[in-house]
mmCIF file of C-alpha atoms in Angstrom:
data_model
loop_
_atom_site.group_PDB
_atom_site.id
_atom_site.type_symbol
_atom_site.label_atom_id
_atom_site.label_comp_id
_atom_site.label_asym_id
_atom_site.label_seq_id
_atom_site.Cartn_x
_atom_site.Cartn_y
_atom_site.Cartn_z
ATOM 1 C CA UNK A 1 143.070 9.344 74.054
ATOM 2 C CA UNK A 2 141.418 9.650 71.372
ATOM 3 C CA UNK A 3 138.867 11.948 70.843
ATOM 4 C CA UNK A 4 136.111 10.003 69.150
ATOM 5 C CA UNK A 5 135.377 8.468 72.405
ATOM 6 C CA UNK A 6 134.309 11.746 74.080
ATOM 7 C CA UNK A 7 132.676 11.803 70.560
ATOM 8 C CA UNK A 8 130.659 8.999 71.395
ATOM 9 C CA UNK A 9 130.321 9.559 75.309
ATOM 10 C CA UNK A 10 128.518 12.860 74.223
ATOM 11 C CA UNK A 11 126.765 10.824 71.848
ATOM 12 C CA UNK A 12 125.456 8.349 73.935
ATOM 13 C CA UNK A 13 124.384 11.142 76.501
ATOM 14 C CA UNK A 14 122.168 12.832 73.806
ATOM 15 C CA UNK A 15 120.164 10.081 72.620
ATOM 16 C CA UNK A 16 119.608 9.438 76.745
ATOM 17 C CA UNK A 17 117.942 12.866 77.019
ATOM 18 C CA UNK A 18 116.234 12.441 73.826
ATOM 19 C CA UNK A 19 114.528 9.094 74.619
ATOM 20 C CA UNK A 20 113.539 11.021 78.078
ATOM 21 C CA UNK A 21 112.182 13.604 76.753
ATOM 22 C CA UNK A 22 110.334 11.411 74.140
ATOM 23 C CA UNK A 23 109.097 8.849 76.626
ATOM 24 C CA UNK A 24 108.675 10.549 80.090
ATOM 25 C CA UNK A 25 105.330 12.542 80.577
ATOM 26 C CA UNK A 26 106.612 14.177 83.819
ATOM 27 C CA UNK A 27 107.689 17.781 82.983
ATOM 28 C CA UNK A 28 110.553 17.553 85.604
ATOM 29 C CA UNK A 29 112.271 14.493 84.258
ATOM 30 C CA UNK A 30 111.794 16.270 80.624
ATOM 31 C CA UNK A 31 113.532 19.108 82.139
ATOM 32 C CA UNK A 32 116.281 17.146 83.306
ATOM 33 C CA UNK A 33 116.539 15.426 80.062
ATOM 34 C CA UNK A 34 117.219 18.741 78.373
ATOM 35 C CA UNK A 35 119.571 19.347 81.280
ATOM 36 C CA UNK A 36 121.424 16.102 80.272
ATOM 37 C CA UNK A 37 121.375 16.995 76.714
ATOM 38 C CA UNK A 38 123.075 20.106 77.594
ATOM 39 C CA UNK A 39 125.759 18.578 79.327
ATOM 40 C CA UNK A 40 126.810 16.343 76.532
ATOM 41 C CA UNK A 41 127.017 19.175 73.899
ATOM 42 C CA UNK A 42 129.733 20.923 77.041
ATOM 43 C CA UNK A 43 131.697 18.203 77.423
ATOM 44 C CA UNK A 44 131.743 17.809 73.043
ATOM 45 C CA UNK A 45 132.506 21.683 72.594
ATOM 46 C CA UNK A 46 135.447 21.180 75.678
ATOM 47 C CA UNK A 47 136.614 18.173 73.492
ATOM 48 C CA UNK A 48 136.822 19.635 70.212
ATOM 49 C CA UNK A 49 137.640 22.988 71.538
ATOM 50 C CA UNK A 50 140.834 21.221 72.912
ATOM 51 C CA UNK A 51 141.843 19.107 69.539
ATOM 52 C CA UNK A 52 141.448 22.542 67.127
ATOM 53 C CA UNK A 53 144.045 24.138 69.921
ATOM 54 C CA UNK A 54 146.176 21.038 69.568
ATOM 55 C CA UNK A 55 146.220 21.689 65.959
ATOM 56 C CA UNK A 56 146.389 25.344 65.705
ATOM 57 C CA UNK A 57 149.425 26.280 67.816
ATOM 58 C CA UNK A 58 152.173 24.861 69.567
ATOM 59 C CA UNK A 59 151.634 23.082 73.040
ATOM 60 C CA UNK A 60 153.931 24.238 75.650
ATOM 61 C CA UNK A 61 153.361 24.013 79.095
ATOM 62 C CA UNK A 62 151.627 27.606 78.922
ATOM 63 C CA UNK A 63 149.525 27.051 76.034
ATOM 64 C CA UNK A 64 145.763 28.109 75.992
ATOM 65 C CA UNK A 65 144.611 26.353 73.583
ATOM 66 C CA UNK A 66 141.487 25.406 74.184
ATOM 67 C CA UNK A 67 140.516 28.470 76.689
ATOM 68 C CA UNK A 68 138.196 30.070 73.715
ATOM 69 C CA UNK A 69 135.823 26.220 74.147
ATOM 70 C CA UNK A 70 135.682 26.645 77.801
ATOM 71 C CA UNK A 71 134.943 30.122 77.447
ATOM 72 C CA UNK A 72 131.936 29.277 75.761
ATOM 73 C CA UNK A 73 131.312 26.915 77.649
ATOM 74 C CA UNK A 74 131.003 28.616 80.238
ATOM 75 C CA UNK A 75 128.748 30.859 78.631
ATOM 76 C CA UNK A 76 126.521 27.895 77.878
ATOM 77 C CA UNK A 77 126.311 27.012 81.377
ATOM 78 C CA UNK A 78 124.918 30.275 82.325
ATOM 79 C CA UNK A 79 122.658 30.557 79.840
ATOM 80 C CA UNK A 80 121.132 26.884 81.048
ATOM 81 C CA UNK A 81 121.044 27.895 84.552
ATOM 82 C CA UNK A 82 118.433 30.937 83.878
ATOM 83 C CA UNK A 83 116.798 28.458 81.835
ATOM 84 C CA UNK A 84 116.420 26.546 84.785
ATOM 85 C CA UNK A 85 115.132 29.334 87.029
ATOM 86 C CA UNK A 86 113.002 30.160 84.761
ATOM 87 C CA UNK A 87 111.504 26.649 83.552
ATOM 88 C CA UNK A 88 111.427 25.603 87.087
ATOM 89 C CA UNK A 89 108.964 28.222 87.627
ATOM 90 C CA UNK A 90 106.868 27.696 85.072
ATOM 91 C CA UNK A 91 106.925 23.960 85.935
ATOM 92 C CA UNK A 92 105.323 25.630 89.521
ATOM 93 C CA UNK A 93 102.949 27.315 87.782
ATOM 94 C CA UNK A 94 101.903 24.741 85.825
ATOM 95 C CA UNK A 95 102.099 22.596 88.807
ATOM 96 C CA UNK A 96 99.533 25.454 90.436
ATOM 97 C CA UNK A 97 96.945 25.430 87.864
ATOM 98 C CA UNK A 98 96.720 22.078 86.924
ATOM 99 C CA UNK A 99 98.042 19.913 90.468
ATOM 100 C CA UNK A 100 99.510 17.968 88.015
ATOM 101 C CA UNK A 101 102.997 17.453 85.967
ATOM 102 C CA UNK A 102 101.910 15.385 83.369
ATOM 103 C CA UNK A 103 103.295 17.385 79.931
ATOM 104 C CA UNK A 104 100.171 15.386 78.291
ATOM 105 C CA UNK A 105 97.734 17.185 80.021
ATOM 106 C CA UNK A 106 98.804 20.511 79.173
ATOM 107 C CA UNK A 107 96.721 20.167 75.357
ATOM 108 C CA UNK A 108 94.720 23.106 76.230
ATOM 109 C CA UNK A 109 96.115 24.940 73.462
ATOM 110 C CA UNK A 110 94.963 22.312 70.745
ATOM 111 C CA UNK A 111 91.188 23.177 71.204
ATOM 112 C CA UNK B 1 119.924 5.982 81.562
ATOM 113 C CA UNK B 2 118.545 5.769 85.078
ATOM 114 C CA UNK B 3 117.664 9.636 84.506
ATOM 115 C CA UNK B 4 114.837 8.148 82.375
ATOM 116 C CA UNK B 5 114.282 4.969 83.788
ATOM 117 C CA UNK B 6 113.799 5.706 87.496
ATOM 118 C CA UNK B 7 110.452 5.923 88.968
ATOM 119 C CA UNK B 8 110.619 8.449 90.988
ATOM 120 C CA UNK B 9 111.577 11.900 90.102
ATOM 121 C CA UNK B 10 114.157 11.734 93.676
ATOM 122 C CA UNK B 11 115.651 8.769 91.872
ATOM 123 C CA UNK B 12 116.197 10.665 88.566
ATOM 124 C CA UNK B 13 117.670 13.424 90.004
ATOM 125 C CA UNK B 14 119.920 11.886 92.054
ATOM 126 C CA UNK B 15 120.844 10.187 88.895
ATOM 127 C CA UNK B 16 121.497 12.790 87.242
ATOM 128 C CA UNK B 17 123.860 14.543 89.976
ATOM 129 C CA UNK B 18 125.984 11.184 89.509
ATOM 130 C CA UNK B 19 125.980 11.877 85.877
ATOM 131 C CA UNK B 20 127.168 15.060 85.875
ATOM 132 C CA UNK B 21 129.903 14.505 88.522
ATOM 133 C CA UNK B 22 131.555 11.585 86.292
ATOM 134 C CA UNK B 23 131.209 14.845 83.490
ATOM 135 C CA UNK B 24 133.047 16.795 85.658
ATOM 136 C CA UNK B 25 135.546 14.206 85.706
ATOM 137 C CA UNK B 26 135.566 14.056 82.204
ATOM 138 C CA UNK B 27 136.511 17.688 82.178
ATOM 139 C CA UNK B 28 138.935 17.020 84.233
ATOM 140 C CA UNK B 29 140.449 14.808 82.069
ATOM 141 C CA UNK B 30 140.189 17.643 79.214
ATOM 142 C CA UNK B 31 142.121 20.107 81.227
ATOM 143 C CA UNK B 32 139.544 22.021 82.019
ATOM 144 C CA UNK B 33 139.765 22.297 85.866
ATOM 145 C CA UNK B 34 137.977 25.506 86.292
ATOM 146 C CA UNK B 35 134.883 23.854 84.286
ATOM 147 C CA UNK B 36 135.216 20.553 86.242
ATOM 148 C CA UNK B 37 134.836 22.651 89.074
ATOM 149 C CA UNK B 38 131.974 24.887 87.827
ATOM 150 C CA UNK B 39 130.087 21.542 86.395
ATOM 151 C CA UNK B 40 130.311 20.369 90.295
ATOM 152 C CA UNK B 41 129.458 23.735 91.882
ATOM 153 C CA UNK B 42 126.421 25.309 89.550
ATOM 154 C CA UNK B 43 125.111 22.235 88.207
ATOM 155 C CA UNK B 44 125.025 19.058 90.965
ATOM 156 C CA UNK B 45 125.049 22.180 93.288
ATOM 157 C CA UNK B 46 122.782 24.124 92.976
ATOM 158 C CA UNK B 47 120.444 23.381 89.822
ATOM 159 C CA UNK B 48 120.179 20.277 91.781
ATOM 160 C CA UNK B 49 118.989 21.208 95.027
ATOM 161 C CA UNK B 50 116.808 23.515 92.926
ATOM 162 C CA UNK B 51 115.064 20.550 91.378
ATOM 163 C CA UNK B 52 114.608 17.955 94.518
ATOM 164 C CA UNK B 53 113.376 21.046 96.155
ATOM 165 C CA UNK B 54 110.907 21.466 93.231
ATOM 166 C CA UNK B 55 110.080 17.900 93.408
ATOM 167 C CA UNK B 56 109.893 17.434 97.117
ATOM 168 C CA UNK B 57 107.330 20.645 97.195
ATOM 169 C CA UNK B 58 105.054 18.879 94.892
ATOM 170 C CA UNK B 59 104.785 15.802 96.849
ATOM 171 C CA UNK B 60 105.010 13.687 93.665
ATOM 172 C CA UNK B 61 104.320 10.140 95.919
ATOM 173 C CA UNK B 62 100.497 10.657 95.321
ATOM 174 C CA UNK B 63 101.219 10.877 91.739
ATOM 175 C CA UNK B 64 104.394 8.681 90.916
ATOM 176 C CA UNK B 65 105.389 9.591 86.918
ATOM 177 C CA UNK B 66 104.324 7.286 84.213
ATOM 178 C CA UNK B 67 104.989 6.673 81.322
ATOM 179 C CA UNK B 68 102.978 7.095 78.199
ATOM 180 C CA UNK B 69 101.225 4.705 76.684
ATOM 181 C CA UNK B 70 103.162 1.795 75.034
ATOM 182 C CA UNK B 71 103.243 2.985 71.668
ATOM 183 C CA UNK B 72 104.352 6.111 72.293
ATOM 184 C CA UNK B 73 107.339 5.163 74.218
ATOM 185 C CA UNK B 74 108.274 2.511 72.285
ATOM 186 C CA UNK B 75 108.489 5.302 69.238
ATOM 187 C CA UNK B 76 110.161 7.547 71.493
ATOM 188 C CA UNK B 77 112.757 4.820 72.324
ATOM 189 C CA UNK B 78 112.977 3.742 68.536
ATOM 190 C CA UNK B 79 112.979 7.513 67.466
ATOM 191 C CA UNK B 80 116.135 8.146 70.543
ATOM 192 C CA UNK B 81 118.063 4.974 68.603
ATOM 193 C CA UNK B 82 117.563 5.678 65.494
ATOM 194 C CA UNK B 83 119.428 9.459 65.978
ATOM 195 C CA UNK B 84 121.780 7.798 67.651
ATOM 196 C CA UNK B 85 122.333 5.704 65.231
ATOM 197 C CA UNK B 86 122.483 8.588 62.667
ATOM 198 C CA UNK B 87 124.599 10.748 64.473
ATOM 199 C CA UNK B 88 127.299 8.293 65.345
ATOM 200 C CA UNK B 89 127.203 7.349 61.228
ATOM 201 C CA UNK B 90 127.778 11.018 60.667
ATOM 202 C CA UNK B 91 129.918 11.871 63.288
ATOM 203 C CA UNK B 92 132.232 8.986 63.834
ATOM 204 C CA UNK B 93 132.960 9.023 60.006
ATOM 205 C CA UNK B 94 134.422 12.582 60.352
ATOM 206 C CA UNK B 95 136.426 12.338 63.779
ATOM 207 C CA UNK B 96 138.072 9.025 63.482
ATOM 208 C CA UNK B 97 141.401 11.306 62.367
ATOM 209 C CA UNK B 98 142.036 12.935 65.792
ATOM 210 C CA UNK B 99 144.238 11.025 67.589
ATOM 211 C CA UNK B 100 145.735 13.073 70.610
ATOM 212 C CA UNK B 101 147.992 11.188 73.233
ATOM 213 C CA UNK B 102 147.309 12.213 76.864
ATOM 214 C CA UNK B 103 150.592 13.577 77.811
ATOM 215 C CA UNK B 104 149.401 16.516 75.244
ATOM 216 C CA UNK B 105 146.327 16.698 76.542
ATOM 217 C CA UNK B 106 147.228 16.841 80.072
ATOM 218 C CA UNK B 107 149.663 20.112 79.547
ATOM 219 C CA UNK B 108 149.008 23.781 79.091
ATOM 220 C CA UNK B 109 147.234 25.494 81.740
ATOM 221 C CA UNK B 110 144.016 26.619 79.337
ATOM 222 C CA UNK B 111 141.817 25.653 81.826
ATOM 223 C CA UNK B 112 142.890 27.559 84.902
ATOM 224 C CA UNK B 113 140.988 30.389 86.354
ATOM 225 C CA UNK B 114 143.909 32.982 85.706
ATOM 226 C CA UNK B 115 143.310 32.148 81.970
ATOM 227 C CA UNK B 116 139.948 32.028 81.055
ATOM 228 C CA UNK B 117 139.544 35.090 83.278
ATOM 229 C CA UNK B 118 141.837 36.813 81.162
ATOM 230 C CA UNK B 119 140.126 35.981 78.220
ATOM 231 C CA UNK B 120 136.735 36.649 79.872
ATOM 232 C CA UNK B 121 137.397 40.023 80.942
ATOM 233 C CA UNK B 122 139.441 40.874 77.207
ATOM 234 C CA UNK B 123 138.331 39.250 74.239
ATOM 235 C CA UNK B 124 134.286 37.945 75.452
ATOM 236 C CA UNK B 125 133.552 41.022 77.522
ATOM 237 C CA UNK B 126 130.727 42.119 76.036
ATOM 238 C CA UNK B 127 129.320 38.727 75.510
ATOM 239 C CA UNK B 128 130.081 38.617 79.846
ATOM 240 C CA UNK B 129 128.069 41.378 80.029
ATOM 241 C CA UNK B 130 125.100 40.597 78.009
ATOM 242 C CA UNK B 131 125.165 37.225 80.381
ATOM 243 C CA UNK B 132 124.780 39.327 83.432
ATOM 244 C CA UNK B 133 122.123 41.257 82.140
ATOM 245 C CA UNK B 134 120.510 37.513 81.205
ATOM 246 C CA UNK B 135 120.433 36.392 84.709
ATOM 247 C CA UNK B 136 118.988 40.044 86.187
ATOM 248 C CA UNK B 137 116.219 39.297 83.900
ATOM 249 C CA UNK B 138 115.788 35.356 84.783
ATOM 250 C CA UNK B 139 115.828 36.651 88.264
ATOM 251 C CA UNK B 140 112.821 38.562 87.507
ATOM 252 C CA UNK B 141 111.227 36.229 85.222
ATOM 253 C CA UNK B 142 111.516 34.228 88.561
ATOM 254 C CA UNK B 143 110.315 36.776 90.987
ATOM 255 C CA UNK B 144 107.121 37.010 88.853
ATOM 256 C CA UNK B 145 106.488 33.418 87.688
ATOM 257 C CA UNK B 146 106.828 32.274 91.518
ATOM 258 C CA UNK B 147 104.967 34.713 93.217
ATOM 259 C CA UNK B 148 102.185 33.945 95.279
ATOM 260 C CA UNK B 149 98.965 34.885 93.058
ATOM 261 C CA UNK B 150 97.004 37.193 95.059
ATOM 262 C CA UNK B 151 93.542 35.505 94.111
ATOM 263 C CA UNK B 152 91.567 34.790 97.188
ATOM 264 C CA UNK B 153 91.537 30.878 95.796
ATOM 265 C CA UNK B 154 95.289 30.323 96.493
ATOM 266 C CA UNK B 155 95.460 32.704 100.198
ATOM 267 C CA UNK B 156 94.618 29.569 102.289
ATOM 268 C CA UNK B 157 97.375 27.501 100.278
ATOM 269 C CA UNK B 158 100.227 28.352 102.438
ATOM 270 C CA UNK B 159 103.108 30.923 101.832
ATOM 271 C CA UNK B 160 104.205 30.420 98.385
ATOM 272 C CA UNK B 161 107.054 28.593 97.581
ATOM 273 C CA UNK B 162 110.299 30.788 98.296
ATOM 274 C CA UNK B 163 111.212 31.841 95.063
ATOM 275 C CA UNK B 164 113.990 29.885 93.059
ATOM 276 C CA UNK B 165 116.468 32.550 92.348
ATOM 277 C CA UNK B 166 118.693 31.730 94.557
ATOM 278 C CA UNK B 167 121.716 31.374 91.645
#
C-alpha cells in the first residue's frame, strides 16, 4: 500500500474536474465538476493525515492517528454541502431569469 | 471521466454518484469508516438528489448540454492535461517515500464515530459551532434565493420550486 497511488488518484480526479469546468458550458455540470475536485482534495487529505499520524506516534490498536485530518475533512464536507445549497439556488435563479443554464450567456457583466 | 463526457446532465449526475461511492470505498480502505458513511449519505445521497432535482426541474431535454467551440474545448483539455502533468511532477517527486503496509493502515480506531466525536467536541468545538452558523446562513440564503419572486410576470408559472435546503 503506497500513498503515492492515492496522490495519483486524487490528482486524476482533480484534473478531470478542471477539464470539466473548462470545457462544459452547462452550469450544473460545471458545479458537479467542482464537487469532484472537492472530493479529490478530501481523499488526499485523509490519506496524508493517515501517513502523518503513522509517522507521528507509535501505532497500536487504539491509536487515533489521522483523526485530526478526518475532522478537517468533515468540515470541508459541511462547507461543501452549504455551498451546494447556495450554488444550486443561484443556478435556479439564473434559470428563471435567462431560461437557460448556459454559462456563456451570463456575459452581461462584461458590458 | 463520464461526468465530463456525458451528453445529458442526468448521466453526469449518475456518473458522479458512482465516483463518490468509489471514493467512499477508498475511505474505508484508509480506515476512515465514519467519513465513508458520511460521504455516502451526504454526497451520494442528499447532494446528488438535489442535483437530480434541479436537473429535472429545468427540463434540459430541450437544450441539451453542449460543449464550447472546438478551440475552447481543445484548450480546456490541454490546460487540464498540463495541470495534471505539472501537479504530478511536483507531487510525485515529493511523496515517493511514504510506503505504508496495509496492516498498519487498517489498524487503529481513528475513523470511528467516537474518536471523531470526541475530537469534534473538545479540540475542535469552536469550528464546529462555526459550521453550525454557516449552515444556518446557507439555509437562509437558499430560502431567500429560491423563493418565488413576487413580480406578476412570474405568477403564472406555477408554484416555485421547493427550496433546496433539506440538508
